[in-house]
DNA sequence: TTGTAGGCGTTATCAA
DNA sequence: TTGATAACGCCTACAA
């Protein structure tokens, strides 16, 4: 593979001149520049990024570590990160931690070893190893979930409030026993959504402790389906469900269909995320839409700012999720007829 | 940032010994290894991957360039690539070409400059720049779409045959005027699916040239929706539709709903890809499922084999897609009763 | 078994 | 303006 010396030899100049010519440095004789260029073309020379980075002690690469490539929530974030990074001249490499701390750790090591310019991280578990990044001074922005320890730059969603609003919405629609299927215990978004759900119950004068809920895996419909079945089999089954993401919503909706329960009539349903198929099903799914793309772009902006000025104070950006009521959370027919009596129903 | 010399100094040995100890090389005094390890821990030393790669002239990084991060088809492939790569000790960096040749080109340049060990590429457009990789001897495996020029390693899906089977299935179900919404002209899968669709019509004795079809963007529901509307507005509208992917299926199904047309009764529908919501809608969507994960794992295997032996003959792996008939392609009720009169409409 | 020293391909410093 | 030269941090003959 051709090196800079080959080019220099062919152009009859020194390697220094080639380097300067190629990097558009200061004043180089235009004639020499031309000679260098033709030599480059003839040799098919491609600068060795490895050597360059080693010398410069920096790379124009950002690492984005997410916990599930197959989750549209994260891929939308990826797009936001990428667009901002691209325009700033950075490349983005996407790493999939699969919600596994050891895989995350491994990618963090790689990021460190490859000396990436910065990392956007959606922490899985306790994010051991992020300490290393901090020690090294490698800029990190946490996304969707905060990093343990003292806060650095982060972009979060006010998901607890959103869960509370969604639950209140179900209550207002006349549902009296709202249940919740949330993500794995220990994952911040899952815990927050459960907390927000309980907030709403408490505010409505209900005992949050007796609230019917289940944990399930975020990325598989199976677990959520089983969780829904369990809830439906309760002595006092819920008449409405808050679901913590769209992958789980699929499992839950399957379970409901299996029981012949129709959302919006027999049972109220609101799910986090606004997947493209939400309006396709009958009735359309009420959702809590998250500003995914903005999460990504905001994270990238924060990261670039941090790279530019390592000493700026850390900033937390909290974005709002938006409740979009659709058919699946309309009050049930039965409820409309009998008129919700004592419960905190509306209408 | 601590370097290998720092460690050597602290452990009271030479850099060579540190290097050997850390890389588990041959015979190093266990006592020295221990000293080195503690020094490493105390300094928080992380080897500089840049320098290492420069020296070794190789990286344990694979680049995966896909045309749409938000398309589940590609993210499933990514997972397949990643799993195989991981177990072989390689990291995977995912790059999103966004179906734009210049972005693809840019990422190929980066891959080249960073001297990745190999590239899995889903070519956008004519994949200019892949020539560079080939000249350089950087292993490439094409996925989903073949590379122009003489064939290298590639993993394809027999999508033309699958389209033909799906169309025949619709014909067999009693639909008489099958239409097609395919992807952008020039993209291999889109063209192949259209061709397969025409194959089926031809085999059934119909004139493929008069077949009602439209092209639309792969990743947006909008275009497909508009395309469907156009087809439905035809003087002789189709009574069944073959749709080239699931994102477009959403647009088409919306258009059908807008017209009050019920899949499986008023109009037959089969779409490529088997999204999780396919069984959630009513009636369930008939699909052509593609072996996405296997595509990815096969591609990674081919790439690793090529890295191991640059001189092996190129291999093409063609995988089969599978038709999964569900409710949306049942023959219409009217059709079953009257038994196929003349007009292509139902009811 | 350990240490010395050279080089991977660039860029930056310093003279000329 | 250009060129020789010294790093960047690591690995690996080769020598001890």
XYZ file of C-alpha atoms (C1' of nucleotides) in Angstrom:
726
model
C 0.000 0.000 0.000
C 1.389 3.345 -1.024
C 2.750 5.576 1.726
C 3.494 9.222 1.940
C 7.143 8.539 1.097
C 6.128 6.867 -2.146
C 4.182 9.958 -3.041
C 7.074 12.179 -2.042
C 9.496 10.183 -4.157
C 7.193 10.190 -7.155
C 6.566 13.921 -6.887
C 10.200 14.652 -6.244
C 9.558 16.446 -2.965
C 9.882 15.663 0.722
C 7.279 13.904 2.795
C 6.804 17.096 4.721
C 5.745 18.894 1.597
C 3.350 16.153 0.659
C 1.787 16.339 4.080
C 1.467 20.078 3.896
C 0.061 19.980 0.399
C -2.520 17.367 1.292
C -3.634 19.113 4.434
C -3.941 22.487 2.757
C -1.357 23.933 5.086
C -0.072 27.456 4.878
C 1.844 28.396 1.794
C 2.895 25.649 -0.528
C 3.953 26.290 -4.083
C 0.868 25.617 -6.218
C 3.080 23.894 -8.735
C 4.291 21.451 -6.128
C 0.770 20.905 -4.923
C -0.179 19.899 -8.436
C 2.763 17.500 -8.694
C 1.781 15.965 -5.378
C -1.818 15.564 -6.445
C -0.982 13.734 -9.610
C 1.398 11.487 -7.734
C -1.367 10.753 -5.245
C -3.757 9.863 -8.018
C -1.322 7.687 -9.878
C -0.427 5.747 -6.774
C -3.947 5.602 -5.465
C -2.558 6.860 -2.229
C -4.815 6.871 0.816
C -3.413 8.445 3.961
C -3.035 6.021 6.830
C -5.495 7.200 9.416
C -3.856 5.083 12.057
C -0.534 6.838 11.709
C -2.176 10.200 11.450
C -4.224 9.696 14.561
C -1.245 8.403 16.456
C 0.697 11.469 15.543
C -2.116 13.916 16.138
C -3.280 12.192 19.263
C -6.895 12.553 18.243
C -9.535 11.018 16.060
C -12.614 12.426 14.394
C -14.690 9.485 15.496
C -17.535 9.407 17.962
C -18.718 6.192 19.548
C -22.391 5.650 20.180
C -23.144 2.777 22.492
C -26.760 1.752 22.652
C -28.417 -1.135 24.369
C -30.442 -2.526 21.503
C -29.909 -1.989 17.781
C -33.252 -3.480 17.024
C -35.167 -1.010 19.117
C -36.508 1.864 17.000
C -36.152 4.133 19.984
C -32.387 3.795 19.844
C -32.004 3.791 16.107
C -33.876 7.073 15.946
C -31.458 8.437 18.512
C -28.619 7.144 16.372
C -29.894 9.128 13.466
C -29.981 12.288 15.529
C -26.439 11.752 16.739
C -25.210 10.996 13.301
C -26.702 14.002 11.578
C -25.133 16.429 14.012
C -21.809 14.611 14.018
C -21.635 14.469 10.247
C -22.059 18.177 9.793
C -19.289 18.748 12.313
C -16.986 16.441 10.385
C -17.140 13.511 12.751
C -17.908 9.914 11.916
C -20.073 7.860 14.209
C -19.532 4.241 15.031
C -22.441 2.429 16.514
C -21.938 -0.258 19.114
C -24.590 -2.563 20.439
C -24.266 -3.389 24.122
C -27.317 -5.609 24.066
C -28.179 -4.415 27.556
C -25.255 -6.485 28.779
C -22.788 -4.740 31.092
C -19.852 -6.851 29.946
C -20.482 -6.112 26.304
C -20.811 -2.464 27.147
C -17.599 -2.635 29.077
C -15.872 -4.220 26.151
C -16.985 -1.506 23.780
C -15.938 1.161 26.224
C -12.503 -0.427 26.305
C -12.366 -0.423 22.551
C -13.466 3.194 22.459
C -10.761 4.039 24.926
C -8.066 2.100 23.154
C -8.980 3.493 19.800
C -8.925 6.933 21.363
C -12.265 8.078 20.026
C -12.964 11.760 20.444
C -16.043 11.139 22.558
C -18.740 8.723 23.561
C -22.505 8.879 23.628
C -23.610 6.185 25.989
C -26.902 4.664 26.928
C -25.750 2.996 30.126
C -26.671 -0.637 30.664
C -26.745 -1.578 34.297
C -24.337 0.302 36.471
C -22.020 1.189 33.636
C -18.865 0.013 35.268
C -15.990 1.150 33.181
C -17.351 4.553 32.511
C -15.062 5.616 35.311
C -12.159 4.775 33.057
C -13.430 7.169 30.436
C -13.774 9.899 32.984
C -10.299 9.365 34.351
C -8.943 9.494 30.852
C -10.817 12.685 30.229
C -12.640 11.184 27.296
C -15.862 13.162 26.960
C -19.024 11.165 27.634
C -22.651 12.077 27.299
C -25.212 9.821 28.927
C -28.472 9.343 27.142
C -31.849 8.111 28.295
C -30.394 7.012 31.610
C -28.083 8.920 33.952
C -24.639 7.724 34.848
C -23.975 6.773 38.446
C -21.794 9.098 40.436
C -21.671 12.805 40.040
C -23.615 13.960 37.022
C -21.874 14.745 33.781
C -23.486 15.836 30.548
C -26.695 13.977 29.937
C -29.864 14.008 27.919
C -32.883 12.573 29.637
C -36.582 12.363 29.109
C -38.982 13.299 31.817
C -40.406 9.857 31.650
C -41.780 9.730 35.159
C -43.989 12.704 34.541
C -45.053 11.266 31.217
C -46.014 7.978 32.864
C -47.990 9.876 35.428
C -49.848 11.839 32.776
C -50.611 8.739 30.789
C -51.976 6.993 33.844
C -54.051 10.000 34.806
C -55.352 10.064 31.280
C -56.566 6.479 31.659
C -58.144 7.303 34.979
C -59.861 10.312 33.468
C -61.211 8.147 30.691
C -63.066 6.193 33.316
C -60.856 3.208 33.855
C -60.801 2.270 37.494
C -58.120 -0.320 37.889
C -55.099 0.671 35.891
C -52.236 -1.813 35.651
C -48.708 -1.410 34.384
C -46.256 -3.525 32.422
C -42.843 -1.969 32.751
C -39.280 -2.919 31.826
C -36.732 -4.783 33.906
C -36.263 -3.618 37.439
C -33.018 -1.697 37.731
C -33.254 0.000 34.382
C -33.930 3.604 35.052
C -36.635 4.184 32.462
C -38.509 1.120 33.647
C -38.337 2.216 37.263
C -39.296 5.789 36.454
C -42.295 4.758 34.456
C -43.476 2.559 37.249
C -42.931 5.410 39.688
C -44.857 7.860 37.533
C -47.672 5.376 37.241
C -47.787 5.111 41.010
C -47.630 8.867 41.368
C -50.826 9.124 39.384
C -52.584 6.447 41.404
C -51.539 8.147 44.614
C -52.734 11.525 43.382
C -56.081 9.929 42.581
C -56.365 8.679 46.107
C -55.608 5.077 45.317
C -53.157 2.917 47.171
C -50.133 2.581 44.902
C -48.983 -0.489 46.725
C -51.926 -2.554 45.613
C -51.451 -1.474 42.009
C -51.191 -4.424 39.624
C -47.900 -4.315 37.733
C -45.286 -6.593 36.246
C -41.732 -6.307 35.025
C -40.750 -7.759 31.649
C -37.851 -7.626 29.263
C -37.758 -4.541 27.111
C -36.970 -6.067 23.783
C -39.021 -9.212 23.662
C -42.758 -9.402 23.214
C -42.874 -12.800 24.937
C -42.190 -11.597 28.430
C -44.713 -8.813 28.144
C -47.317 -11.218 26.844
C -46.810 -13.472 29.817
C -46.904 -10.508 32.161
C -50.187 -9.345 30.685
C -51.671 -12.806 31.043
C -50.655 -12.857 34.670
C -52.299 -9.536 35.285
C -55.484 -10.598 33.515
C -55.601 -13.721 35.623
C -55.583 -11.717 38.816
C -58.583 -11.930 41.120
C -59.123 -8.284 40.383
C -57.712 -7.854 36.896
C -56.890 -4.379 35.615
C -59.281 -2.689 33.205
C -56.493 -0.584 31.702
C -52.784 -1.002 31.083
C -49.809 1.312 30.823
C -47.004 -0.333 28.843
C -43.441 0.877 28.971
C -42.461 0.464 25.332
C -43.728 -0.566 21.944
C -42.033 -3.952 21.705
C -43.775 -4.955 24.894
C -47.010 -3.424 23.654
C -47.060 -6.013 20.916
C -46.951 -8.835 23.427
C -49.606 -7.248 25.575
C -51.924 -6.597 22.657
C -51.529 -10.205 21.593
C -52.511 -11.310 25.061
C -55.556 -9.064 25.014
C -56.586 -10.383 21.620
C -56.208 -13.887 22.969
C -58.724 -13.064 25.640
C -61.062 -11.355 23.230
C -60.535 -8.040 24.980
C -60.836 -5.044 22.725
C -58.643 -2.035 23.571
C -60.567 1.174 24.121
C -63.731 -0.719 24.938
C -62.988 -3.601 27.248
C -59.634 -2.368 28.374
C -57.721 0.885 28.149
C -54.219 0.815 26.695
C -51.442 3.380 26.513
C -47.890 2.496 25.503
C -44.617 4.354 25.413
C -43.057 5.018 21.980
C -44.967 5.916 18.876
C -44.260 3.127 16.397
C -45.450 3.538 12.813
C -48.015 0.796 13.232
C -49.751 2.537 16.137
C -52.362 4.070 13.860
C -52.683 0.945 11.807
C -54.277 -1.246 14.379
C -57.888 -1.068 15.391
C -58.438 0.879 17.486
C -55.345 3.059 17.049
C -52.937 2.843 19.935
C -52.681 5.704 22.391
C -49.044 6.427 23.022
C -46.467 8.471 24.850
C -44.213 9.703 22.074
C -40.627 10.421 22.965
C -38.508 12.993 21.132
C -36.030 10.355 19.992
C -34.324 12.220 17.220
C -33.880 15.280 19.415
C -32.409 13.161 22.164
C -29.741 12.069 19.730
C -29.033 15.460 18.261
C -28.930 17.090 21.685
C -26.511 14.444 22.917
C -24.223 15.005 19.957
C -24.306 18.749 20.483
C -23.431 18.365 24.131
C -20.611 16.013 23.248
C -19.133 18.325 20.642
C -19.342 21.233 23.025
C -17.560 19.205 25.682
C -14.849 18.197 23.216
C -14.385 21.828 22.352
C -14.243 22.902 25.981
C -13.461 20.184 28.507
C -13.877 22.588 31.389
C -17.396 23.789 30.829
C -19.824 22.918 33.588
C -21.813 19.729 32.999
C -25.308 20.193 31.655
C -28.399 18.047 31.903
C -30.933 18.401 29.168
C -34.359 17.049 30.001
C -36.797 16.645 27.162
C -40.514 16.122 27.456
C -42.466 13.162 26.159
C -45.866 13.743 24.678
C -49.088 11.889 25.332
C -51.014 11.187 22.152
C -54.466 9.870 23.031
C -56.011 7.649 20.418
C -58.706 5.010 20.305
C -57.167 2.494 22.663
C -57.736 4.695 25.683
C -61.223 5.880 24.985
C -63.512 4.988 27.853
C -65.230 1.660 27.403
C -68.842 1.528 26.206
C -70.048 -0.205 29.327
C -68.503 2.522 31.350
C -70.200 5.245 29.360
C -73.609 3.703 29.913
C -73.351 3.168 33.617
C -71.531 6.449 34.084
C -68.510 5.776 36.215
C -70.177 6.635 39.589
C -67.596 7.087 42.347
C -64.277 6.479 40.711
C -62.132 9.310 39.369
C -63.624 8.898 35.923
C -64.486 11.767 33.632
C -67.650 12.426 31.643
C -2.226 9.357 29.642
C -0.032 6.534 30.848
C 2.086 4.798 28.227
C 3.853 1.513 28.116
C 7.079 3.175 29.223
C 5.393 4.514 32.328
C 4.352 1.002 33.188
C 7.821 -0.306 32.455
C 9.404 2.310 34.675
C 7.007 1.662 37.504
C 7.467 -2.107 37.294
C 11.197 -1.754 36.927
C 11.347 -3.658 33.672
C 11.703 -2.847 30.000
C 8.867 -1.925 27.671
C 9.443 -5.143 25.822
C 8.710 -7.145 28.926
C 5.583 -5.159 29.595
C 4.419 -5.789 26.078
C 5.129 -9.473 26.318
C 3.492 -9.780 29.697
C 0.360 -8.000 28.574
C 0.030 -9.996 25.412
C 0.581 -13.303 27.123
C 3.639 -13.948 25.044
C 5.804 -16.994 25.431
C 7.797 -17.270 28.590
C 7.783 -14.366 30.949
C 8.703 -14.717 34.589
C 5.407 -14.933 36.505
C 6.831 -12.654 39.109
C 7.495 -9.974 36.554
C 4.055 -10.455 35.091
C 2.627 -9.757 38.521
C 4.726 -6.624 38.897
C 3.600 -5.438 35.510
C -0.026 -6.071 36.334
C 0.043 -4.075 39.498
C 1.806 -1.249 37.730
C -0.875 -1.339 35.051
C -3.608 -1.171 37.644
C -2.004 1.600 39.616
C -1.492 3.717 36.530
C -4.824 2.818 34.982
C -2.894 2.052 31.872
C -4.855 1.354 28.708
C -2.846 0.285 25.678
C -3.009 2.734 22.821
C -4.877 0.902 20.107
C -3.773 3.439 17.543
C -0.115 2.697 18.106
C -0.710 -0.995 18.339
C -2.635 -1.108 15.107
C -0.066 1.005 13.356
C 2.628 -1.343 14.424
C 0.702 -4.503 13.695
C -0.686 -3.168 10.474
C -4.090 -4.575 11.271
C -7.174 -3.901 13.313
C -9.724 -6.202 14.849
C -12.527 -4.011 13.617
C -15.107 -4.801 10.991
C -17.140 -2.094 9.334
C -20.766 -2.713 8.511
C -22.248 -0.185 6.147
C -25.995 -0.337 5.805
C -28.371 1.910 3.979
C -30.870 2.565 6.744
C -30.398 2.199 10.493
C -34.074 2.582 11.067
C -35.019 -0.358 8.904
C -35.507 -3.511 10.978
C -34.310 -5.548 8.028
C -30.851 -4.045 8.339
C -30.670 -3.957 12.097
C -31.443 -7.661 12.204
C -28.585 -8.185 9.764
C -26.405 -6.098 12.029
C -27.146 -8.399 14.886
C -26.146 -11.411 12.840
C -22.889 -9.801 11.797
C -22.130 -8.713 15.295
C -22.708 -12.052 16.966
C -20.353 -13.857 14.631
C -17.755 -11.101 14.771
C -17.811 -10.952 18.545
C -17.115 -14.614 19.009
C -14.186 -14.273 16.633
C -12.820 -11.384 18.657
C -13.752 -8.622 16.272
C -15.626 -5.448 17.032
C -18.197 -4.137 14.615
C -18.746 -0.528 13.798
C -21.999 0.304 12.145
C -22.205 3.028 9.563
C -25.366 4.416 8.087
C -25.137 5.334 4.426
C -28.719 6.494 4.323
C -28.992 5.115 0.802
C -26.793 8.011 -0.302
C -23.803 7.132 -2.485
C -21.717 10.037 -1.210
C -22.264 9.124 2.410
C -21.415 5.553 1.574
C -18.316 6.728 -0.189
C -17.304 8.746 2.807
C -17.643 5.802 5.146
C -15.688 3.606 2.770
C -12.910 6.189 2.836
C -12.964 6.190 6.605
C -12.898 2.402 6.662
C -9.949 2.472 4.337
C -8.055 5.116 6.250
C -8.688 3.464 9.563
C -7.521 0.227 8.021
C -10.404 -1.893 9.202
C -9.938 -5.616 8.770
C -12.931 -5.950 6.502
C -16.195 -4.468 5.334
C -19.712 -5.788 5.087
C -21.466 -3.540 2.645
C -25.019 -3.126 1.548
C -24.276 -1.140 -1.598
C -26.253 2.034 -2.198
C -26.442 2.937 -5.844
C -23.469 1.928 -7.903
C -21.123 1.790 -4.927
C -18.401 3.891 -6.430
C -15.431 3.678 -4.161
C -15.700 0.001 -3.564
C -13.058 -0.253 -6.226
C -10.684 1.407 -3.843
C -11.271 -1.287 -1.278
C -10.631 -3.968 -3.818
C -7.434 -2.381 -5.021
C -6.283 -2.122 -1.444
C -7.082 -5.731 -0.898
C -9.447 -4.899 1.931
C -11.917 -7.774 2.128
C -15.503 -6.857 1.288
C -18.686 -8.840 1.437
C -21.731 -7.476 -0.332
C -25.056 -8.053 1.289
C -28.593 -7.929 -0.020
C -27.388 -6.400 -3.269
C -24.510 -7.476 -5.488
C -21.550 -5.253 -6.233
C -21.032 -4.109 -9.804
C -18.144 -5.631 -11.662
C -16.892 -9.116 -11.227
C -18.512 -10.855 -8.299
C -16.791 -11.077 -4.960
C -18.148 -12.641 -1.815
C -21.799 -11.882 -1.365
C -24.904 -12.913 0.491
C -28.128 -12.486 -1.395
C -31.736 -13.457 -1.017
C -33.592 -15.099 -3.827
C -36.020 -12.269 -3.757
C -37.191 -12.569 -7.324
C -38.404 -16.084 -6.782
C -40.018 -15.071 -3.514
C -41.882 -12.250 -5.239
C -43.030 -14.646 -7.872
C -44.313 -17.106 -5.308
C -46.109 -14.420 -3.379
C -47.796 -13.181 -6.511
C -48.783 -16.674 -7.532
C -50.181 -17.164 -4.074
C -52.416 -14.139 -4.536
C -53.506 -15.397 -7.939
C -54.264 -18.804 -6.477
C -56.337 -17.191 -3.762
C -58.609 -15.900 -6.480
C -57.382 -12.374 -6.953
C -57.387 -11.456 -10.580
C -55.701 -8.146 -10.892
C -52.602 -8.126 -8.720
C -50.687 -4.877 -8.397
C -47.286 -4.153 -6.951
C -45.704 -1.388 -4.909
C -41.961 -1.791 -5.084
C -38.934 0.217 -3.994
C -36.992 2.798 -5.966
C -36.004 1.840 -9.471
C -32.314 1.045 -9.615
C -32.173 -0.665 -6.255
C -31.653 -4.313 -6.904
C -34.173 -5.712 -4.456
C -36.842 -3.377 -5.749
C -36.177 -4.342 -9.338
C -36.011 -8.039 -8.534
C -39.272 -8.023 -6.685
C -40.948 -6.284 -9.561
C -39.436 -8.807 -11.947
C -40.602 -11.747 -9.856
C -44.048 -10.270 -9.704
C -44.065 -10.031 -13.481
C -42.736 -13.563 -13.791
C -45.784 -14.805 -11.951
C -48.178 -12.796 -14.066
C -46.516 -14.079 -17.207
C -46.668 -17.656 -16.007
C -50.378 -17.184 -15.363
C -50.889 -16.079 -18.910
C -51.332 -12.423 -18.113
C -49.609 -9.581 -19.889
C -46.921 -8.354 -17.480
C -46.683 -5.063 -19.285
C -50.179 -4.010 -18.326
C -49.549 -4.896 -14.695
C -50.334 -2.038 -12.323
C -47.267 -1.137 -10.280
C -45.559 1.841 -8.718
C -42.163 2.677 -7.321
C -41.849 4.350 -3.922
C -39.152 5.127 -1.412
C -38.200 2.198 0.771
C -38.076 3.888 4.124
C -41.018 6.227 4.134
C -44.643 5.234 4.416
C -45.725 8.435 2.644
C -44.544 7.517 -0.797
C -46.079 4.085 -0.593
C -49.354 5.542 0.567
C -49.443 7.880 -2.406
C -48.493 5.042 -4.722
C -51.316 2.912 -3.388
C -53.793 5.721 -3.841
C -52.680 6.123 -7.425
C -53.178 2.436 -8.090
C -56.606 2.440 -6.475
C -57.609 5.380 -8.620
C -56.790 3.522 -11.799
C -59.636 2.801 -14.212
C -59.020 -0.828 -13.487
C -57.715 -0.846 -9.925
C -55.895 -3.881 -8.580
C -57.749 -6.255 -6.268
C -54.533 -7.391 -4.619
C -51.166 -5.836 -3.833
C -47.642 -7.111 -3.428
C -45.595 -4.682 -1.333
C -41.813 -4.705 -1.298
C -41.189 -4.036 2.398
C -42.866 -3.456 5.706
C -42.329 0.277 6.002
C -44.142 0.703 2.708
C -46.793 -1.760 3.824
C -47.781 0.661 6.535
C -48.423 3.393 4.006
C -50.343 1.071 1.748
C -52.479 -0.290 4.562
C -53.291 3.251 5.619
C -54.395 4.022 2.093
C -56.578 0.929 2.033
C -58.136 1.841 5.360
C -58.795 5.299 4.001
C -60.812 3.741 1.218
C -62.596 1.372 3.519
C -60.991 -1.601 1.841
C -60.454 -4.563 4.112
C -57.405 -6.737 3.404
C -58.201 -10.374 2.791
C -61.756 -9.582 1.831
C -61.839 -6.577 -0.485
C -58.208 -6.706 -1.450
C -55.400 -9.200 -1.099
C -52.173 -8.033 0.491
C -48.747 -9.599 0.833
C -45.719 -7.649 1.987
C -42.016 -8.397 2.248
C -40.495 -8.548 5.744
C -42.176 -10.024 8.763
C -42.509 -7.177 11.254
C -43.681 -7.987 14.778
C -46.939 -6.162 14.216
C -47.904 -8.341 11.252
C -49.995 -10.625 13.415
C -51.386 -7.779 15.431
C -53.454 -6.161 12.765
C -56.784 -7.470 11.611
C -56.597 -9.482 9.515
C -52.998 -10.578 10.101
C -50.638 -9.606 7.325
C -49.385 -12.218 4.910
C -45.691 -11.756 4.440
C -42.532 -12.876 2.746
C -40.132 -13.358 5.643
C -36.463 -12.893 4.915
C -33.745 -14.692 6.872
C -32.272 -11.426 8.078
C -30.206 -12.687 10.949
C -28.739 -15.443 8.798
C -27.861 -12.946 6.112
C -25.785 -11.091 8.645
C -24.136 -14.119 10.182
C -23.363 -15.596 6.777
C -21.834 -12.321 5.657
C -19.630 -12.167 8.716
C -18.524 -15.748 8.221
C -17.640 -15.084 4.618
C -15.728 -11.985 5.622
C -13.745 -13.741 8.317
C -12.925 -16.564 5.933
C -11.720 -14.058 3.374
C -9.589 -12.279 5.942
C -8.081 -15.606 6.852
C -7.418 -16.549 3.267
C -7.374 -13.691 0.743
C -6.897 -16.093 -2.146
C -9.901 -18.327 -1.733
C -12.342 -18.221 -4.623
C -15.242 -15.810 -4.164
C -18.474 -17.345 -2.991
C -22.051 -16.259 -3.386
C -24.487 -17.420 -0.777
C -28.111 -17.196 -1.774
C -30.695 -17.597 0.945
C -34.371 -18.254 0.480
C -37.207 -16.077 1.666
C -40.313 -17.705 2.986
C -43.922 -16.938 2.174
C -46.115 -16.903 5.257
C -49.762 -16.735 4.223
C -52.049 -15.133 6.738
C -55.418 -13.455 6.717
C -54.637 -10.576 4.413
C -54.344 -12.818 1.375
C -57.331 -15.039 1.916
C -59.603 -14.914 -1.085
C -62.399 -12.393 -0.745
C -65.783 -13.639 0.421
C -67.517 -12.482 -2.739
C -65.026 -14.348 -4.792
C -65.603 -17.614 -3.034
C -69.342 -17.426 -3.508
C -69.662 -16.256 -7.095
C -66.552 -17.973 -8.303
C -64.592 -15.484 -10.312
C -66.853 -13.579 -12.762
C -65.108 -10.943 -14.844
C -64.409 -7.674 -13.146
C -61.343 -7.315 -10.954
C -63.241 -5.613 -8.186
C -64.957 -7.334 -5.363
C -68.476 -6.693 -4.272
C 14.154 -14.965 30.136
C 15.084 -10.059 29.491
C 16.663 -5.693 27.294
C 18.004 -2.759 23.237
C 16.761 -0.667 19.283
C 14.427 0.007 14.974
C 10.397 1.006 12.487
C 5.089 1.203 11.452
C 3.252 6.281 8.491
C 2.255 10.784 9.853
C 2.766 15.446 11.349
C 5.288 19.236 13.562
C 9.554 21.563 14.731
C 13.403 23.563 13.322
C 16.947 25.075 10.003
C 18.130 26.335 5.697
C 8.755 28.012 0.954
C 11.034 23.592 1.565
C 13.538 19.608 3.718
C 15.635 16.812 7.276
C 14.414 14.918 11.564
C 12.260 13.822 15.731
C 8.506 12.170 17.914
C 3.498 9.616 18.572
C 3.182 4.372 21.435
C 3.681 -0.013 20.436
C 5.698 -4.601 18.966
C 9.416 -7.681 17.681
C 13.792 -9.228 15.801
C 18.044 -9.595 17.694
C 21.405 -9.632 21.118
C 22.689 -10.541 25.751
